[in-house]
Coordinates of C-alpha atoms and ligand atoms in Angstrom, one line a residue:
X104 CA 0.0 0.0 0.0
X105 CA 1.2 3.7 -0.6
X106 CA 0.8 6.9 1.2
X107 CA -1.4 8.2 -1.6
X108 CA -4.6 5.6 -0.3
X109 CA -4.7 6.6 3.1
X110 CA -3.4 10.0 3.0
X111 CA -1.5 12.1 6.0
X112 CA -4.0 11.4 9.0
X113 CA -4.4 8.0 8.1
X114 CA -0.5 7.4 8.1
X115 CA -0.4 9.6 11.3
X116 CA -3.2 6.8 12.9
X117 CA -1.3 4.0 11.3
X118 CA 1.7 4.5 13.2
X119 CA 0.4 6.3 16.9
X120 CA 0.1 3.2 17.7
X121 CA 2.6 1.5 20.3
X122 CA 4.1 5.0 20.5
X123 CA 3.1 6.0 24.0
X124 CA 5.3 3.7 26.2
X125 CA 5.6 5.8 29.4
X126 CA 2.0 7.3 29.9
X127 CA 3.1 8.9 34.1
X128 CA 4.0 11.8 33.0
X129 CA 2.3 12.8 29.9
X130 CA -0.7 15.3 29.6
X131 CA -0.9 15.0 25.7
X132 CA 0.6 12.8 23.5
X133 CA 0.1 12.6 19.9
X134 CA -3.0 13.6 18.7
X135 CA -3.7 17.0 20.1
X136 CA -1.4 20.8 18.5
X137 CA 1.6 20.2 20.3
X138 CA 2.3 17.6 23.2
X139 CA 2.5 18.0 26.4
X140 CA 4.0 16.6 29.8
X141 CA 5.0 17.4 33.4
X142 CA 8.6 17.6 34.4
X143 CA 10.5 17.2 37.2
X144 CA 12.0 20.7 39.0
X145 CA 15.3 19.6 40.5
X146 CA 16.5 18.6 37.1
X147 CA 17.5 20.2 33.7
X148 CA 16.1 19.7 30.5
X149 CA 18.2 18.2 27.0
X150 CA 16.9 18.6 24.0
X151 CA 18.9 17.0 20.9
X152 CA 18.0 16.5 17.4
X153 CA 19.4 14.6 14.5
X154 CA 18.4 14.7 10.5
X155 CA 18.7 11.8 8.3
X156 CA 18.5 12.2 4.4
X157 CA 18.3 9.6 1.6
X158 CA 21.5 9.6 0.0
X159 CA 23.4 11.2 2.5
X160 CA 23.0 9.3 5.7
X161 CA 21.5 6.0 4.4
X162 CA 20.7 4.3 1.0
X163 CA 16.9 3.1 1.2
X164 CA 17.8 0.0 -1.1
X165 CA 20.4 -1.0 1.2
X166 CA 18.8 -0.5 4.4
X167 CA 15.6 -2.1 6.1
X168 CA 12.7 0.2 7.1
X169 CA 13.1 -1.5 10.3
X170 CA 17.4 -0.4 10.8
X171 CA 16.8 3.0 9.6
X172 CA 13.7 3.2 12.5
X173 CA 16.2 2.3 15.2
X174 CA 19.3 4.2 13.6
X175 CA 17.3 7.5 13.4
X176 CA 16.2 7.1 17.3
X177 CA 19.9 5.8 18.3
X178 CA 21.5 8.6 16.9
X179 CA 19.8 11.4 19.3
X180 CA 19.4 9.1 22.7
X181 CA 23.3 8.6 21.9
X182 CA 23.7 12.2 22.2
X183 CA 21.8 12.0 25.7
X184 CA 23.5 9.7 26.9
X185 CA 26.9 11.4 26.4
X186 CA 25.1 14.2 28.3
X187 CA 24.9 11.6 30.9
X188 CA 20.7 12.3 31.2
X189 CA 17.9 10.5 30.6
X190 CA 15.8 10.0 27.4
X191 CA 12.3 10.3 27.7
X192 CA 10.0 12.1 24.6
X193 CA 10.7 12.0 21.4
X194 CA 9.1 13.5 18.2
X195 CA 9.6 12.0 14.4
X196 CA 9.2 14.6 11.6
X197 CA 9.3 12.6 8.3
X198 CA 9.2 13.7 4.8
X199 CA 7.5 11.0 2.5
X200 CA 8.2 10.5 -1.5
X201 CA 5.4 9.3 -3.1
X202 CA 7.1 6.3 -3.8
X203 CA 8.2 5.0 -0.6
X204 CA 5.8 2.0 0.3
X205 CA 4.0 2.0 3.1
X206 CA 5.2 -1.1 4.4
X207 CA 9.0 0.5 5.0
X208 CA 7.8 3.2 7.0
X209 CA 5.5 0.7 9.2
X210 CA 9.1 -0.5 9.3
X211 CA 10.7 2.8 9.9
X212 CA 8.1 3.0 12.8
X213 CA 8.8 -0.7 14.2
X214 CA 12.3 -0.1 14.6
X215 CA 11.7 3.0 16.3
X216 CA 9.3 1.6 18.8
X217 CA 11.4 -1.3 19.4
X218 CA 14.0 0.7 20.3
X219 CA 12.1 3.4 22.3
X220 CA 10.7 1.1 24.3
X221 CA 13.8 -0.6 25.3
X222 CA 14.8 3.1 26.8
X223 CA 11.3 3.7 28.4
X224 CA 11.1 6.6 25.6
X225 CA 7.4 8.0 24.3
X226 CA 7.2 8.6 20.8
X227 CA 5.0 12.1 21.5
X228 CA 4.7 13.4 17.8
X229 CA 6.0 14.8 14.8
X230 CA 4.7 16.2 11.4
X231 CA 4.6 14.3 8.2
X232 CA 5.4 15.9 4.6
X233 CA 5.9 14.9 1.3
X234 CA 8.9 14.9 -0.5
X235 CA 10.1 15.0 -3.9
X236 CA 12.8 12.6 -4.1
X237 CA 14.1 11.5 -0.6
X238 CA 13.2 10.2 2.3
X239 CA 14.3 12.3 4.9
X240 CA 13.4 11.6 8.5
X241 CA 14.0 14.1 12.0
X242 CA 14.0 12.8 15.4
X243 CA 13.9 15.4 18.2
X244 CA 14.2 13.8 21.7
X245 CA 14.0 15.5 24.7
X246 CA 15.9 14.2 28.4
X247 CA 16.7 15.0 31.3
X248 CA 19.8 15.2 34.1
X249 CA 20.1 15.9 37.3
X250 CA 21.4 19.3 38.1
X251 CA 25.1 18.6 39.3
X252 CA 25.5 15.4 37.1
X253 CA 25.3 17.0 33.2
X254 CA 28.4 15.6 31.2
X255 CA 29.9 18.4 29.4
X256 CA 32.7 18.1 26.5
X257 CA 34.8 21.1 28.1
X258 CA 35.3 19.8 31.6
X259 CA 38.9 18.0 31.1
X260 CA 41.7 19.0 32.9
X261 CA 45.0 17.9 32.0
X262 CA 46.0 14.7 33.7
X263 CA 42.7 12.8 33.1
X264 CA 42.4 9.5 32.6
X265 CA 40.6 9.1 28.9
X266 CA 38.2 5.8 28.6
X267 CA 35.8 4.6 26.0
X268 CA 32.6 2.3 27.1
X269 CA 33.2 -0.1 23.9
X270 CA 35.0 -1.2 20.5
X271 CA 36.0 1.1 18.2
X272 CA 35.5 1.3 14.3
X273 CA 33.4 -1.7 13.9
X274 CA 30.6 0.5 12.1
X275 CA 33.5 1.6 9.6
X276 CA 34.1 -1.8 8.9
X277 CA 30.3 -2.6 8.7
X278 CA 29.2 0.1 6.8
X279 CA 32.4 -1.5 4.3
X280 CA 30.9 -4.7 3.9
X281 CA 27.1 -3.1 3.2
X282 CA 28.9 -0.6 0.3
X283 CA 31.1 -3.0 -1.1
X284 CA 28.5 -6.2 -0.9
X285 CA 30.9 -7.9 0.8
X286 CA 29.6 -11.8 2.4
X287 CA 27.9 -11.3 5.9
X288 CA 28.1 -14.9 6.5
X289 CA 29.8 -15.0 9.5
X290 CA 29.6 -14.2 13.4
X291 CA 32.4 -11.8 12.8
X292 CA 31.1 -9.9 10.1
X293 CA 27.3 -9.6 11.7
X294 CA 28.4 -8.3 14.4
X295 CA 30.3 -5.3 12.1
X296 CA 27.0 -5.3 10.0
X297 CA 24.9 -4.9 13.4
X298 CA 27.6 -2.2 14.9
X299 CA 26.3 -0.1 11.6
X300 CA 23.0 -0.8 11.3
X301 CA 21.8 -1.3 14.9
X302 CA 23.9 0.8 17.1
X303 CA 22.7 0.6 20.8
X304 CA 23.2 3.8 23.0
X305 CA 24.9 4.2 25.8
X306 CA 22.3 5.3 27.9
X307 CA 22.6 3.2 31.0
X308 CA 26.6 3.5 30.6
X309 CA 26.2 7.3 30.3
X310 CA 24.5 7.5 33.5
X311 CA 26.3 5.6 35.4
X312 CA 29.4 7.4 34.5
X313 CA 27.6 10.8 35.3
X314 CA 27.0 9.2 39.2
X315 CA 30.9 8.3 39.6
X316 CA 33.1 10.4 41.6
X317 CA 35.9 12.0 39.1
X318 CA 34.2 11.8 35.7
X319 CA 34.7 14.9 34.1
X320 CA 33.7 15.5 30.1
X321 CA 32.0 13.0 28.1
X322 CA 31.0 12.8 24.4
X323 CA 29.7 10.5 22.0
X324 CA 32.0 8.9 19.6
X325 CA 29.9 9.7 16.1
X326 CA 32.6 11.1 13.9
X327 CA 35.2 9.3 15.0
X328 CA 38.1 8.8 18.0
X329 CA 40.4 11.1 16.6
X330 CA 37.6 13.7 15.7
X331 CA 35.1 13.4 18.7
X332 CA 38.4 13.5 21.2
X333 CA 39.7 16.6 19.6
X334 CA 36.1 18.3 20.7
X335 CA 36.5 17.8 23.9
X336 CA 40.6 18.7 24.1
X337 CA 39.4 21.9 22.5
X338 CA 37.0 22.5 24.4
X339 CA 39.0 21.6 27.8
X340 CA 41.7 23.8 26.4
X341 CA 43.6 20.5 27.1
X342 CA 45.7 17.5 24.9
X343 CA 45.8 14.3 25.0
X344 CA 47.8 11.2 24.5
X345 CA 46.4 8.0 23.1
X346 CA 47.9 4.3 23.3
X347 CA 47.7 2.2 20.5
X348 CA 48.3 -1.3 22.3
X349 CA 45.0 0.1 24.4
X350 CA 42.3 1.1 21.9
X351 CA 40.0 -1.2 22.1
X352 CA 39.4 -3.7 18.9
X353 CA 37.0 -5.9 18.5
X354 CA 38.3 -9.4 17.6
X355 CA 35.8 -9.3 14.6
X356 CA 37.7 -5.6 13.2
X357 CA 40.9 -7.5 13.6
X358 CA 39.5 -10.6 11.3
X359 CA 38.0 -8.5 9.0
X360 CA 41.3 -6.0 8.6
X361 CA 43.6 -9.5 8.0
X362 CA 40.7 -10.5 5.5
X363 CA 40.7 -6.5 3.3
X364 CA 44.2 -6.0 4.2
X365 CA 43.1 -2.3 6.5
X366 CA 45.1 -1.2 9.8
X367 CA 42.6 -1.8 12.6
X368 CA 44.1 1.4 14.3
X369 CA 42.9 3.1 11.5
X370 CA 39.8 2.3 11.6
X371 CA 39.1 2.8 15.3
X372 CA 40.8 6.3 15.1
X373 CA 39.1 7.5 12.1
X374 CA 36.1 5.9 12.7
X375 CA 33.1 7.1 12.7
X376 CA 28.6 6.0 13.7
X377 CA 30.5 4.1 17.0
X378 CA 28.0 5.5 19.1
X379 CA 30.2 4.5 22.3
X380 CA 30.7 7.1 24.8
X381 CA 34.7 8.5 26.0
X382 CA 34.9 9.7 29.0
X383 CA 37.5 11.8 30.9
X384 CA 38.2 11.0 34.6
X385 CA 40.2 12.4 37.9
X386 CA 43.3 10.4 37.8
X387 CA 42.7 9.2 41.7
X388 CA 39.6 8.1 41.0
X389 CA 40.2 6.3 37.9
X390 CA 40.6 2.6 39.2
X391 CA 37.5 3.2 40.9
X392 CA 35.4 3.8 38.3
X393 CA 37.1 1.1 36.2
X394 CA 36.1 -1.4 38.5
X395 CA 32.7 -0.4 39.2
X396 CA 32.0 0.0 35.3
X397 CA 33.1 -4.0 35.5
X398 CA 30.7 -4.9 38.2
X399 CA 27.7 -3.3 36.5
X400 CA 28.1 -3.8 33.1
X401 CA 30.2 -7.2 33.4
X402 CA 32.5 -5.8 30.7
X403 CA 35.4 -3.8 30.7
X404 CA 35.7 0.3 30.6
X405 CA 38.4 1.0 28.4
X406 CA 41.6 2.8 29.4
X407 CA 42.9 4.5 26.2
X408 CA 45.2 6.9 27.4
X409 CA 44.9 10.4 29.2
X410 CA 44.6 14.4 28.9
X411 CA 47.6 16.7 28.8
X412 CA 48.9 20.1 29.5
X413 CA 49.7 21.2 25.8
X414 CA 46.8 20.9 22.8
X415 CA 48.5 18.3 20.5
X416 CA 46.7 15.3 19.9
X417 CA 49.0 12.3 19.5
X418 CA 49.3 8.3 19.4
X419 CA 51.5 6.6 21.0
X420 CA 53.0 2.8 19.5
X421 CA 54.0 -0.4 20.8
X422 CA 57.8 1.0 20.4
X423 CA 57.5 4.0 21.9
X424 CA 57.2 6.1 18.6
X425 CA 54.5 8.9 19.0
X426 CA 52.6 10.5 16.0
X427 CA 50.4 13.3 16.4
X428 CA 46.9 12.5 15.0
X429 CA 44.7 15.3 13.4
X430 CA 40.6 15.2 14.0
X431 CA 39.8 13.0 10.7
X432 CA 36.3 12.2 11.0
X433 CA 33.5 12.7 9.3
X434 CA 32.8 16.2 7.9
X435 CA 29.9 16.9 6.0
X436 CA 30.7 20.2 4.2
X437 CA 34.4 19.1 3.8
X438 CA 36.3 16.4 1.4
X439 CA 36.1 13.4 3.6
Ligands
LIG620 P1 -0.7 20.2 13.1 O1 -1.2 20.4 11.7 O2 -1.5 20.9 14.2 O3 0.8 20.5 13.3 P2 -0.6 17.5 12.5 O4 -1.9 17.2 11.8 O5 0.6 17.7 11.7 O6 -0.9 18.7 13.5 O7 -0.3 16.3 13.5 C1 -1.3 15.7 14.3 C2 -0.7 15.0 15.5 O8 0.1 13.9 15.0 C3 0.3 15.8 16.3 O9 0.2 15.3 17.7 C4 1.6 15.5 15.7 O10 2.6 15.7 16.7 C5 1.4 14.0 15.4 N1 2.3 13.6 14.2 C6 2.2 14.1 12.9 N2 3.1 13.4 12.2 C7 3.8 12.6 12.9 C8 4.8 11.6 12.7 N3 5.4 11.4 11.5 N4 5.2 10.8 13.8 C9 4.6 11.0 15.0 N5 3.7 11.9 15.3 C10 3.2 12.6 14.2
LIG621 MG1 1.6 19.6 11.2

């Protein structure tokens, strides 16, 4: 079925369903002029927002309604998360072309939903629009944090500890195997397939980093290591000095780099769509929050090096060598 049969309401009924997930604290949720909900006084509000276009961000062919659903929603609760806060509303603005079957956006929806309600996050509205060509899809979702606990990416100070709450350019390596058809046939290379297409949020690791003692700035790892750490050392006014024998690589970017013949340290510096969180921490408290990470999460928080005194960026190898690293992610506006 198309768009054109049941027309804008009847989409908008279509897919209000399953969206409200958390009803507490909601006055109005979709259906009314604008949405509307209590909110707590002791704590401040995040609003994030992310915009997804056909041929940009994602290939429709090459992607499953239900993948680009979760993606868009990931995308913006990653960015709470790194605020260490809460998600709790979101909104879905979506503009439609005519020939975009219904059945993907039911998709779109699904994988939305799916992940929404994994977060305890209402989908509280939107506005739907056609569109010529592409598919383009916004996701607004508002959070919140307590007061003295917000995760900011300019509160470094030289002599942090610098850690990262997962595996590094696994969605590089993904998002190769998708452009280049590459075989997804085994446990390796689904799990570099799901790092791209189904990232999960650190919400609960955001959070949880935002209650230690010594955890200074956070951000999530979107662009890239090399690119996402340079905002915060510019930010912080600080540098920083990364290990290479620590970055963490997934066993399934190492088979996959010995298969295509790519440095893994490439790939988990210039990275990019991790969707992991660094954090920086107070040296003294460091080993603290290392362990607790690992009694909470039963995985390791990952040590990758720490801030410094002057602004350069650099790497540090295995023999000592040092290189200074430049922020290489992902630019939209410049030659990537
Ligand atoms: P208005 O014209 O007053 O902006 P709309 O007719 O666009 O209202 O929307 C009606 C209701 O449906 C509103 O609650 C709006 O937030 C919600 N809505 C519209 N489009 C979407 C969408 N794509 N996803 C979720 N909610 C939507
Ligand atoms: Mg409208």
């Amino acid at each position: 079925m198309m768009l054109k049969q049941i027309g804008e309401f009847g989409f908008i009924d279509k897919i209000s369903k399953g969206c409200l997930i958390r009803p507490d604290n909601i006055i109005r949720a979709i259906g009314d002029d604008a949405a509307a909900f209590t909110v707590a006084s002791d704590q401040v509000s995040l609003i994030t927002t992310d915009l997804l276009v056909e041929r940009i961000h994602f290939i429709r062919k090459s992607i499953s309604g239900f993948d680009l659903g979760h993606k868009s929603l990931a995308v913006n609760l990653s960015d709470i998360a790194a605020m260490g806060g809460q998600a709790r509303e979101a909104f879905v603005s979506i503009g439609i072309p005519l020939t975009c079957p219904l059945d993907y956006l039911k998709a779109v929806y699904d994988g939305m939903k799916h992940l929404a309600e994994k977060f305890n996050v209402n989908i509280l509205g939107g506005d739907t629009t056609r569109s010529e060509v592409d598919l383009i899809i916004n996701v607004v979702v508002y959070g919140t944090a307590a007061k003295n606990r917000l995760l900011c990416r300019d509160a470094a100070e030289p002599g942090d500890i610098i850690f990262s709450t997962g595996y590094l350019g696994d969605s590089k390596a993904g998002l190769y195997l998708i452009l280049n058809n590459l075989p997804v046939d085994s446990t390796e290379m689904q799990a570099l397939y799901r790092a791209h297409v189904l990232p999960q949020p650190h919400l609960r690791e955001g959070r949880f980093l935002a209650d230690q003692s010594g955890i200074r700035a956070a951000i999530d790892v979107s662009d890239g290591l090399s690119s996402d750490l340079g905002h915060i050392t510019e930010q912080s006014a600080v540098g920083a000095t990364i290990y290479a024998t620590q970055i963490p690589i997934s066993d399934s970017l190492q088979t996959f780099c010995a298969a295509y013949g790519f440095d893994p340290l490439e790939y988990a510096l210039g990275g990019g769509e991790d969707y992991i969180l660094l954090c920086t921490a107070a040296p003294q408290h460091a080993d603290e929050i290392e362990q607790n990470f690992q009694r909470q999460f039963k995985r390791p928080l990952f040590r990758i090096g720490k801030t410094t005194a002057d602004h350069r960026l650099e790497v540090v190898y295995a023999n000592g060598t040092s290189r200074a690293i430049s922020p290489r992610g992902w630019d939209h506006f410049k030659k990537n």
